[in-house]
Short mmCIF file of N, CA and C in Angstrom, two decimals:
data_model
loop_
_atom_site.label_atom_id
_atom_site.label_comp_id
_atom_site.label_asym_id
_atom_site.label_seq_id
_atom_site.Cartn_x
_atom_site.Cartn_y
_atom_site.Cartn_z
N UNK A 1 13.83 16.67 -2.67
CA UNK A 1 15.09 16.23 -3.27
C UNK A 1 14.82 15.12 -4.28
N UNK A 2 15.48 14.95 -5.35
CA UNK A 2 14.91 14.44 -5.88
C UNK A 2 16.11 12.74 -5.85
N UNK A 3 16.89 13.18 -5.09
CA UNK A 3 17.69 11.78 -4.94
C UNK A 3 16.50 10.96 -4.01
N UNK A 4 15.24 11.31 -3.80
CA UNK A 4 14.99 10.77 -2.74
C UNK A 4 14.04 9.47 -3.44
N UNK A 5 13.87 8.37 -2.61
CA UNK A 5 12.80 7.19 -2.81
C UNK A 5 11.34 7.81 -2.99
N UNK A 6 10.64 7.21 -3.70
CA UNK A 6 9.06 7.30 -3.68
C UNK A 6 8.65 6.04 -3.31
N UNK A 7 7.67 6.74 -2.05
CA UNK A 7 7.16 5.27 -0.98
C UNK A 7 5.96 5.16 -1.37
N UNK A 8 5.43 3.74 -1.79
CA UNK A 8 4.01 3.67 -1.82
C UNK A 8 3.81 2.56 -1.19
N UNK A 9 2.25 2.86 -0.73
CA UNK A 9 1.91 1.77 0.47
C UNK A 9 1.29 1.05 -0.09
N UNK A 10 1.33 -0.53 0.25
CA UNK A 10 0.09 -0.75 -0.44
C UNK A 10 -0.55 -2.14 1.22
N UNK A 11 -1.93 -1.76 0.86
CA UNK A 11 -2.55 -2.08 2.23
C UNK A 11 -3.81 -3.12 1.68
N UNK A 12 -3.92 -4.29 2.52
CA UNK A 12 -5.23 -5.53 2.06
C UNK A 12 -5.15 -5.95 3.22
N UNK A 13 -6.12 -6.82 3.08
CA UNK A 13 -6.52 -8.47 4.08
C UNK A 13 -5.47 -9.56 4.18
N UNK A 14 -5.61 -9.92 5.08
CA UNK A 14 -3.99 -10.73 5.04
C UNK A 14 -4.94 -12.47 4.37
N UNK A 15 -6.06 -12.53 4.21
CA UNK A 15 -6.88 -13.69 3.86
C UNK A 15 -7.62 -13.62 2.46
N UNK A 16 -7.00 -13.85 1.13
CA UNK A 16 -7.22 -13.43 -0.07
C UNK A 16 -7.48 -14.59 -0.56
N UNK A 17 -8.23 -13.99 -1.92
CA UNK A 17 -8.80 -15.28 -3.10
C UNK A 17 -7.53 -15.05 -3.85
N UNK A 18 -7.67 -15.92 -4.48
CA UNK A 18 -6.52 -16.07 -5.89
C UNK A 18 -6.51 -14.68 -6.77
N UNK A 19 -7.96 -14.05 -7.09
CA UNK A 19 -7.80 -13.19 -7.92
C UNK A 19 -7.49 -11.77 -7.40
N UNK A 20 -7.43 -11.71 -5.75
CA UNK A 20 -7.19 -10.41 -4.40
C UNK A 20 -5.42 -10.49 -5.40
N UNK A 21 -5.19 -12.07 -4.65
CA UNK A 21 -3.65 -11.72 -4.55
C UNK A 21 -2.80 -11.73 -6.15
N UNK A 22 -3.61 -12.24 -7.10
CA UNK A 22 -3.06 -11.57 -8.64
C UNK A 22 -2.78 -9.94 -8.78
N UNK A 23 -4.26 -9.51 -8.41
CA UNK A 23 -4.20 -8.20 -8.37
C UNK A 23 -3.27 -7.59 -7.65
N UNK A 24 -2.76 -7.87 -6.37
CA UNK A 24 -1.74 -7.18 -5.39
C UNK A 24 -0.77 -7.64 -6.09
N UNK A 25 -0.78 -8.63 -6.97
CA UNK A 25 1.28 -8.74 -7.44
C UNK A 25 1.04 -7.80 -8.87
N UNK A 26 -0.17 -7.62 -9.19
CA UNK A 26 0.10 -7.03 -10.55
C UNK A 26 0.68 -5.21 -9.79
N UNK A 27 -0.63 -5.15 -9.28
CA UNK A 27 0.29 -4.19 -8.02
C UNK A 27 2.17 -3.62 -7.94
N UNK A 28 2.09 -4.88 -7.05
CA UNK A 28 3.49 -4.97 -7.02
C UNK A 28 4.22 -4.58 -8.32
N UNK A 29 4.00 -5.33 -9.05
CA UNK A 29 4.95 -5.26 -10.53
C UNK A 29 5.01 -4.01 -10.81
N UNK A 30 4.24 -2.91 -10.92
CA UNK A 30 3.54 -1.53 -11.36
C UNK A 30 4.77 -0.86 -10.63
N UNK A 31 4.32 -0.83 -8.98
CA UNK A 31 5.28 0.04 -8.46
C UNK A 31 6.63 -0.23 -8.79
N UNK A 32 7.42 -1.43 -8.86
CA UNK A 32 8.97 -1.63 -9.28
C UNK A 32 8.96 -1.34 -10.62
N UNK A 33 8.05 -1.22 -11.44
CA UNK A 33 8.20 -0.76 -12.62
C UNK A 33 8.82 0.63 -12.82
N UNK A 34 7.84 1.53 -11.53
CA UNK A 34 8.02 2.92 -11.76
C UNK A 34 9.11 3.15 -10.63
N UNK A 35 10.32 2.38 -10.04
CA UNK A 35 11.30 2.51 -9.73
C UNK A 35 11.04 2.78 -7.68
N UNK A 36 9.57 2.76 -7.65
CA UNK A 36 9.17 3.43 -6.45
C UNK A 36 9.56 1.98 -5.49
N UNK A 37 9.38 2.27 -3.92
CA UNK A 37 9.21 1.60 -2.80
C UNK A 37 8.49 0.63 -2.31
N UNK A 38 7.84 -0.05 -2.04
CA UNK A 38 6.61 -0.47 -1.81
C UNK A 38 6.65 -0.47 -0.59
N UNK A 39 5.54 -0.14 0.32
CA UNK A 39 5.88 -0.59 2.16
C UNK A 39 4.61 -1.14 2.46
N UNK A 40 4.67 -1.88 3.15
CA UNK A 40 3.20 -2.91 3.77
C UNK A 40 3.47 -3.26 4.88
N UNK A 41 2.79 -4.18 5.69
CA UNK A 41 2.75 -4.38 6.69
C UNK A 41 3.52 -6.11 7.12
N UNK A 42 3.85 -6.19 5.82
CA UNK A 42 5.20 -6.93 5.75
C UNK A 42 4.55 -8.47 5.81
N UNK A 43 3.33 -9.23 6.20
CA UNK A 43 2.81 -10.48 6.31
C UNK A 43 2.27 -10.86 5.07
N UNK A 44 0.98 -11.83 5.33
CA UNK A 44 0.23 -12.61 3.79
C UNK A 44 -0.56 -12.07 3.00
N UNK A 45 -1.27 -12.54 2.59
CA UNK A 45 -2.45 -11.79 1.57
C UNK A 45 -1.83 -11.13 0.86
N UNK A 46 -2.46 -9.61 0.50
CA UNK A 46 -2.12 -8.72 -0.46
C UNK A 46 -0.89 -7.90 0.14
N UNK A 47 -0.58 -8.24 1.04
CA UNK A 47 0.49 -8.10 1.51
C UNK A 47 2.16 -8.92 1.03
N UNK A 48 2.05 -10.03 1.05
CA UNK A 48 2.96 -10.93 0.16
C UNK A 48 2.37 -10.92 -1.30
N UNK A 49 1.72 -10.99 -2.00
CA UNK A 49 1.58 -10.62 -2.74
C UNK A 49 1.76 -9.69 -3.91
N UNK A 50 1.79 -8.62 -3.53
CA UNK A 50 2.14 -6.82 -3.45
C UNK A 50 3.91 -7.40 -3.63
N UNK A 51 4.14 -7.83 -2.45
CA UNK A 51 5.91 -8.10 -2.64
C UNK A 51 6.47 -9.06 -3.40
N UNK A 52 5.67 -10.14 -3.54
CA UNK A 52 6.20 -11.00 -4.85
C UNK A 52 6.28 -10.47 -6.46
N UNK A 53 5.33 -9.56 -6.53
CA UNK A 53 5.29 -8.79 -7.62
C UNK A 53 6.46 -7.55 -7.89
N UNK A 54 6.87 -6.82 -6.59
CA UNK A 54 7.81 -6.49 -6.87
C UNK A 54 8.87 -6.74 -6.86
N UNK A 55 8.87 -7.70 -6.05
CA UNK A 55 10.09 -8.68 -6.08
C UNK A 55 10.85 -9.34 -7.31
N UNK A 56 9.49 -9.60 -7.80
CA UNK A 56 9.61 -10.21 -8.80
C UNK A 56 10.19 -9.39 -10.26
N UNK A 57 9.90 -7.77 -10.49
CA UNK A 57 10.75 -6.79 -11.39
C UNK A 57 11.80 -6.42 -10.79
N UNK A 58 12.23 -6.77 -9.56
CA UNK A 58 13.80 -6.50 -8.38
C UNK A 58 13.99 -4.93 -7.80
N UNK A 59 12.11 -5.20 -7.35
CA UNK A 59 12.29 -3.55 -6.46
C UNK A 59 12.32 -3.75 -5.46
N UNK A 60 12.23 -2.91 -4.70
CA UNK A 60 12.50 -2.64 -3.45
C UNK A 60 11.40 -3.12 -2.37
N UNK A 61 11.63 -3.66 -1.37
CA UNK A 61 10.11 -4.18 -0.66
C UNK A 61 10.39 -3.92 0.82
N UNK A 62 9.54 -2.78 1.42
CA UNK A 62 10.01 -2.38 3.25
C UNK A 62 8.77 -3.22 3.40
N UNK A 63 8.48 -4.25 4.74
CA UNK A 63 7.73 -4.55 5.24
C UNK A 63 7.65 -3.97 7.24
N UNK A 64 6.95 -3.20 7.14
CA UNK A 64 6.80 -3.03 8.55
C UNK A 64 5.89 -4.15 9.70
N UNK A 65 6.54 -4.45 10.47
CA UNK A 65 5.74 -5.80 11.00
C UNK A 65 5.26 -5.76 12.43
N UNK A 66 3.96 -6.26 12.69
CA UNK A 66 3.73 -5.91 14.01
C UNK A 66 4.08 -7.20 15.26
N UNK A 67 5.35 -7.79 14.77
CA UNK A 67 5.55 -8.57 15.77
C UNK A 67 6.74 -8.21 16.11
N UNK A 68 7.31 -9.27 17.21
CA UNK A 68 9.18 -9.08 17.59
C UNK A 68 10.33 -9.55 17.14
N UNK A 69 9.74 -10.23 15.22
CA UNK A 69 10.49 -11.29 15.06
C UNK A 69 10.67 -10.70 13.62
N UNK A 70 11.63 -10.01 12.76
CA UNK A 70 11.90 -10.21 11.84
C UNK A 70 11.19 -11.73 10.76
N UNK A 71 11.87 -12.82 11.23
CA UNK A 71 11.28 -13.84 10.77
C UNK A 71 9.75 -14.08 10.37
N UNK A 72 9.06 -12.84 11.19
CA UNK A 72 7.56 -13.12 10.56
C UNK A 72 7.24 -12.58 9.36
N UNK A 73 7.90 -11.91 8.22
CA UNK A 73 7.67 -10.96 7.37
C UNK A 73 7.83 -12.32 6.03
N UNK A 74 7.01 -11.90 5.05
CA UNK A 74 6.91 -12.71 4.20
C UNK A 74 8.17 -12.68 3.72
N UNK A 75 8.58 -13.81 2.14
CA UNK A 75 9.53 -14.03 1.92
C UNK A 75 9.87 -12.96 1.03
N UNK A 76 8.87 -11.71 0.26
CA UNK A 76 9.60 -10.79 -0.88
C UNK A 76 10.34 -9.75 0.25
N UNK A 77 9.88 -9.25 0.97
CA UNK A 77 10.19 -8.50 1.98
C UNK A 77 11.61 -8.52 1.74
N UNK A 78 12.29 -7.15 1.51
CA UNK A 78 13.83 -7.09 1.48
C UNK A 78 14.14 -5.97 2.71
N UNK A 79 13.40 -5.59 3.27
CA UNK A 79 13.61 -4.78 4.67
C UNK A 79 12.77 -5.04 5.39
N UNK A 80 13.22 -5.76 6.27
CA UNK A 80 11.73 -5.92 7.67
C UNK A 80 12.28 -4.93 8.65
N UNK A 81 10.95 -4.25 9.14
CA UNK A 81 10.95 -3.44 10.17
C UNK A 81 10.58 -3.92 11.43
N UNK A 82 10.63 -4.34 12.54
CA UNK A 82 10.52 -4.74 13.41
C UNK A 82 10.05 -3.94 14.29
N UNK A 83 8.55 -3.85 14.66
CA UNK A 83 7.95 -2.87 15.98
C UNK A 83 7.57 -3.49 17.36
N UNK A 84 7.05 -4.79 16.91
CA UNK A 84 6.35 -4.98 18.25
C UNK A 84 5.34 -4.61 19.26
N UNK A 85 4.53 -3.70 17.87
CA UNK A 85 3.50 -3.02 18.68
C UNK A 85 2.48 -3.68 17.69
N UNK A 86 1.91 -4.40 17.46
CA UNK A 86 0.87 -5.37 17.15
C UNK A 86 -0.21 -4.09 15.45
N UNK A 87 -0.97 -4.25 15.89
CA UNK A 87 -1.45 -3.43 14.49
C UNK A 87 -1.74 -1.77 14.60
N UNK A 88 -1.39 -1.39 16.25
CA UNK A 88 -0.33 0.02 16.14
C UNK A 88 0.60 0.56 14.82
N UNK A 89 0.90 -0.57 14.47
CA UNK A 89 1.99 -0.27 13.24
C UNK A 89 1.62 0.13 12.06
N UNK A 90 0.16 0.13 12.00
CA UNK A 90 -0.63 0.45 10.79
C UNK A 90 -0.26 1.86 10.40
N UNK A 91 -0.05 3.04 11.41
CA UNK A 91 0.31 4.26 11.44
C UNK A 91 1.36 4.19 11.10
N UNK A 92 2.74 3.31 11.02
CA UNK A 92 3.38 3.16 10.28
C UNK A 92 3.69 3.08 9.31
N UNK A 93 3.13 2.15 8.81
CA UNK A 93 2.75 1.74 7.00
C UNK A 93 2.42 3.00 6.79
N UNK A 94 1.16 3.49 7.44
CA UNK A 94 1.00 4.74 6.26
C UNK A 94 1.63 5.92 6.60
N UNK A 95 1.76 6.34 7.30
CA UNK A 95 2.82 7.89 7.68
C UNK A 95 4.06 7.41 6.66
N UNK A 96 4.75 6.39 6.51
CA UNK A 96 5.75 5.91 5.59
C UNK A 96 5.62 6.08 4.33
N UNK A 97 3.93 6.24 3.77
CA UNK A 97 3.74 6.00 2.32
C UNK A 97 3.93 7.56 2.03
N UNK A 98 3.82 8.00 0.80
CA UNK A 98 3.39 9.20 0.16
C UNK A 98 1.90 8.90 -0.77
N UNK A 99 1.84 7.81 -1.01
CA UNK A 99 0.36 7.23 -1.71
C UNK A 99 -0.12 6.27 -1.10
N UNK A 100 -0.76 5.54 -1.04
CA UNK A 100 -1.62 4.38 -0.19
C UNK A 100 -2.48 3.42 -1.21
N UNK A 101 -2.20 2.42 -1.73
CA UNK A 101 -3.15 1.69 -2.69
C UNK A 101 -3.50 0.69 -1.64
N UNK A 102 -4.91 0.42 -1.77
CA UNK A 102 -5.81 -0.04 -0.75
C UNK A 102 -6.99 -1.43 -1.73
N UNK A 103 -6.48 -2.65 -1.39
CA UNK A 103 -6.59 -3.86 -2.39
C UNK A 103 -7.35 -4.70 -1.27
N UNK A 104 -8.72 -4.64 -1.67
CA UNK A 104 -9.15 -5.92 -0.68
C UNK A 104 -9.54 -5.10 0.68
N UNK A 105 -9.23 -5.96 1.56
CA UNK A 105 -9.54 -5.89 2.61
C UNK A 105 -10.51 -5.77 3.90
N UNK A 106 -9.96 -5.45 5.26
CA UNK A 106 -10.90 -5.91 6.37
C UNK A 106 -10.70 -4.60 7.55
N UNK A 107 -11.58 -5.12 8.75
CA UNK A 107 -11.23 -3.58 9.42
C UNK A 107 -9.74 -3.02 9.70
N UNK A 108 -8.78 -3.85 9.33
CA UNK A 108 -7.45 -3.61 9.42
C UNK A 108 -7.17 -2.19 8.42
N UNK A 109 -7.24 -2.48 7.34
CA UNK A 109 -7.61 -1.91 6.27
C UNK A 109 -8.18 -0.98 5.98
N UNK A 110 -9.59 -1.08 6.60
CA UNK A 110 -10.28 0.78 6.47
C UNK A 110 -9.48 1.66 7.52
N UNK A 111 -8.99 0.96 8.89
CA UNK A 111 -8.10 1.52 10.25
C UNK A 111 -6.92 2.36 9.06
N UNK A 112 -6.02 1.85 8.37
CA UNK A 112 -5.42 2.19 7.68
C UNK A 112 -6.08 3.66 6.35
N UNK A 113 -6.43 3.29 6.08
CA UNK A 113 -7.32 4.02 5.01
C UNK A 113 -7.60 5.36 5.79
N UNK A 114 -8.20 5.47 6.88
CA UNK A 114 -8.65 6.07 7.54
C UNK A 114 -7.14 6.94 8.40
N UNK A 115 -6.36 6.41 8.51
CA UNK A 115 -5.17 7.01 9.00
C UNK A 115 -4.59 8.13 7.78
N UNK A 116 -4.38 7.49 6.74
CA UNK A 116 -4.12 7.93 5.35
C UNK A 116 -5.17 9.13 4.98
N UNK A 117 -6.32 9.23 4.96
CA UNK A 117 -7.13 10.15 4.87
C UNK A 117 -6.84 11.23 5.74
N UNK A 118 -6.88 11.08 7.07
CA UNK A 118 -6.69 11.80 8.29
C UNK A 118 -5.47 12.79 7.78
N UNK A 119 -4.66 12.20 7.36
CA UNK A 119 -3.22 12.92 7.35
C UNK A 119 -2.91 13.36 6.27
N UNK A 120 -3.82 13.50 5.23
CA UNK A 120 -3.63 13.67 3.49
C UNK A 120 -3.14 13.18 2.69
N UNK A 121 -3.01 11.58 3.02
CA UNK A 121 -2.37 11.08 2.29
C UNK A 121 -3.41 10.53 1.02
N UNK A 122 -3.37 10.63 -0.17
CA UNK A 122 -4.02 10.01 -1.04
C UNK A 122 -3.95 8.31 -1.44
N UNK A 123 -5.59 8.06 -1.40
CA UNK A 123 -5.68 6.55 -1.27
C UNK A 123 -6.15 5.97 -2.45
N UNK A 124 -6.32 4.94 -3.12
CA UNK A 124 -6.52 4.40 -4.30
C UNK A 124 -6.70 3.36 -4.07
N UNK A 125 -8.10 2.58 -4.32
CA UNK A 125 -8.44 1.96 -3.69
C UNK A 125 -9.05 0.63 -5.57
N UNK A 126 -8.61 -0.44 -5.11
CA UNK A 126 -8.85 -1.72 -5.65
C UNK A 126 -9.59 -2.57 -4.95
N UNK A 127 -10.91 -2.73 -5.07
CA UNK A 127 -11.84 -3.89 -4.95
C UNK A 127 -11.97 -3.76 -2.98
N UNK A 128 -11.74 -2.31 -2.66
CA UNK A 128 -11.82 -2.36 -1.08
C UNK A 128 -12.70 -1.48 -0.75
N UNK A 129 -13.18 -1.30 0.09
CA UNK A 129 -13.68 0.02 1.24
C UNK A 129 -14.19 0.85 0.04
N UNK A 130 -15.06 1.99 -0.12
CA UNK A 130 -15.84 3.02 -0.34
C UNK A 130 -16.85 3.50 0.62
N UNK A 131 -16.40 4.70 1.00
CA UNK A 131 -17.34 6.06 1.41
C UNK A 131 -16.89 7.22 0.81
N UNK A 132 -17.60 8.29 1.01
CA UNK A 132 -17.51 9.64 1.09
C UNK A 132 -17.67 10.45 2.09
N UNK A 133 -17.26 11.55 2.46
CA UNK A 133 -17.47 12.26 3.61
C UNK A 133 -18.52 13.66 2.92
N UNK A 134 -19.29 13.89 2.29
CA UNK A 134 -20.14 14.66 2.07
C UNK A 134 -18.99 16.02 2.44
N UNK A 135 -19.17 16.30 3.59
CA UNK A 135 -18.40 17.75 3.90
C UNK A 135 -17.30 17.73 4.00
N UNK A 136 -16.43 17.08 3.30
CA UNK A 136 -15.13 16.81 3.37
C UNK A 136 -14.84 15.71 2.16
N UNK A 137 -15.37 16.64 0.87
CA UNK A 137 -14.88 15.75 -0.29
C UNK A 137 -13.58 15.13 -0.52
N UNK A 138 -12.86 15.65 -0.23
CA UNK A 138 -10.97 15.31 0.07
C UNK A 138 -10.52 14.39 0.66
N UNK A 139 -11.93 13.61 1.31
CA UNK A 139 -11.32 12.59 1.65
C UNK A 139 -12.26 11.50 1.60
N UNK A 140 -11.51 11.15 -0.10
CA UNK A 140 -12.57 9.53 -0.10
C UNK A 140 -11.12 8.36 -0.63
N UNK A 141 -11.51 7.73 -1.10
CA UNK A 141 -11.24 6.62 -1.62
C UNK A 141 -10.79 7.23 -3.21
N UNK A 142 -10.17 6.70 -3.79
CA UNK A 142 -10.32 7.05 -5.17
C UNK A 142 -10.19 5.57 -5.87
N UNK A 143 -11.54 5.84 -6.69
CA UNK A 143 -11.33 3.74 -7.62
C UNK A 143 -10.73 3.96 -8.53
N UNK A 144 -10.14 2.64 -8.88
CA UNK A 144 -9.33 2.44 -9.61
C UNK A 144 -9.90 1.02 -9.82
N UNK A 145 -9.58 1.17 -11.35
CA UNK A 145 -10.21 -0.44 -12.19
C UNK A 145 -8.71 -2.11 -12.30
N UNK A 146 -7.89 -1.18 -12.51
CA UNK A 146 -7.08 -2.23 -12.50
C UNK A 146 -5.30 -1.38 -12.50
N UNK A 147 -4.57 -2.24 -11.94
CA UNK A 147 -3.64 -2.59 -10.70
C UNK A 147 -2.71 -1.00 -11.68
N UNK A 148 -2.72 -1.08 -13.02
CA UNK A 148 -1.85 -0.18 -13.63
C UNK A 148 -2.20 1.81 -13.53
N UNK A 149 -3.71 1.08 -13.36
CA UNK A 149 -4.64 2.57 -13.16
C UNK A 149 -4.35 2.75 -11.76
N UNK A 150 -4.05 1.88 -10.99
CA UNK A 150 -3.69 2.75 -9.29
C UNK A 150 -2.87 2.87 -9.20
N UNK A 151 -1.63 2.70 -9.73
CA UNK A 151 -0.48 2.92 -9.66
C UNK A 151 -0.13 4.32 -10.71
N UNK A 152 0.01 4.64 -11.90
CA UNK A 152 -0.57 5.79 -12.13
C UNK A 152 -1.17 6.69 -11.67
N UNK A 153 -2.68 6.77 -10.91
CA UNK A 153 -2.89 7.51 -10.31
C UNK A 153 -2.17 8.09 -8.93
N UNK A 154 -1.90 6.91 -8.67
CA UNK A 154 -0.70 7.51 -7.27
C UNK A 154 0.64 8.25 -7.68
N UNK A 155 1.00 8.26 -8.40
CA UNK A 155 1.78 9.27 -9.00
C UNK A 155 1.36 10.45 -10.10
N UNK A 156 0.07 10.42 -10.20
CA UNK A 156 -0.12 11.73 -10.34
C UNK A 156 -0.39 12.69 -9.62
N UNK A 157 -1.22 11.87 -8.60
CA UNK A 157 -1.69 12.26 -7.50
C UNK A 157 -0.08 13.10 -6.14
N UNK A 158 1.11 12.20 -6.43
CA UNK A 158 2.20 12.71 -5.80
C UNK A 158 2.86 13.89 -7.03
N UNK A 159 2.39 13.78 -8.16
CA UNK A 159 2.82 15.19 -8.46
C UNK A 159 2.29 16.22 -8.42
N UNK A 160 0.78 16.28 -8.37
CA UNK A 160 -0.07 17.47 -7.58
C UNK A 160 0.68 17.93 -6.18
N UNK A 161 1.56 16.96 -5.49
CA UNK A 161 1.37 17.58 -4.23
C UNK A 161 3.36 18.21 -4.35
#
């Protein structure tokens, strides 16, 4: 349908340098540019980040959170999700996305990546994680140089599918 939202995930380290979390708001900015969703895991790093950026063009920001408190979700966050299942929720974030941009990050992060792969979701990956699966080319990482090139690619990548 085409009334419908386009969700993109975007997934990091919640413990970033200055130039992690530029990149996650340039991020951010990209997706509210292209009118899409953003969903994360709703806390710091490239996580607030990601949402200040879209926040900041006045898109849309779901944060899914793995505590019991609304109140823990950063400040761009315009929908907190509330689970209470600690980083269980990661399967959240991504079953939620239709793309996955993957900025930074730690084993939180490949856990994620790795969920996203599993399930076909296409990942695009900024300054994080790289492998290949040899017998299972379909599921790597795809690089991306900068924040406008992963965001692009994630929508080309959702019009292949």
């Amino acid at each position: 349908m085409k009334d419908r939202f386009v969700l993109i995930g975007v997934i990091g380290g919640s413990d970033v340098t200055p130039k992690i979390a530029a990149l996650a708001e340039e991020v951010g900015r990209e997706i509210a540019r292209r009118k899409a969703v953003l969903v994360c895991g709703g806390m710091g790093g490239v996580m607030e980040a990601a949402c200040k950026g879209s926040a900041g063009e006045g898109g849309l920001t779901i944060g899914i959170l793995p505590g019991d408190s609304r109140l823990q979700a950063n400040p761009y966050v315009r929908i907190p999700i509330v689970t209470g299942i600690g980083y269980a929720r990661n399967v959240a974030v991504v079953k939620s996305s239709q793309a996955v941009i993957a900025i930074d990050g730690s084993y939180g992060t490949l856990t994620e990546i790795g969920y996203a792969l599993q399930s076909g979701i296409p990942v695009i990956g900024l300054d994080t994680w790289t492998f290949a699966n040899k017998s299972q080319p379909e599921c790597e990482v795809i690089k991306a140089k900068t924040a406008k090139e992963a965001v692009d690619l994630a929508f080309e990548l959702l019009e292949k599918t």
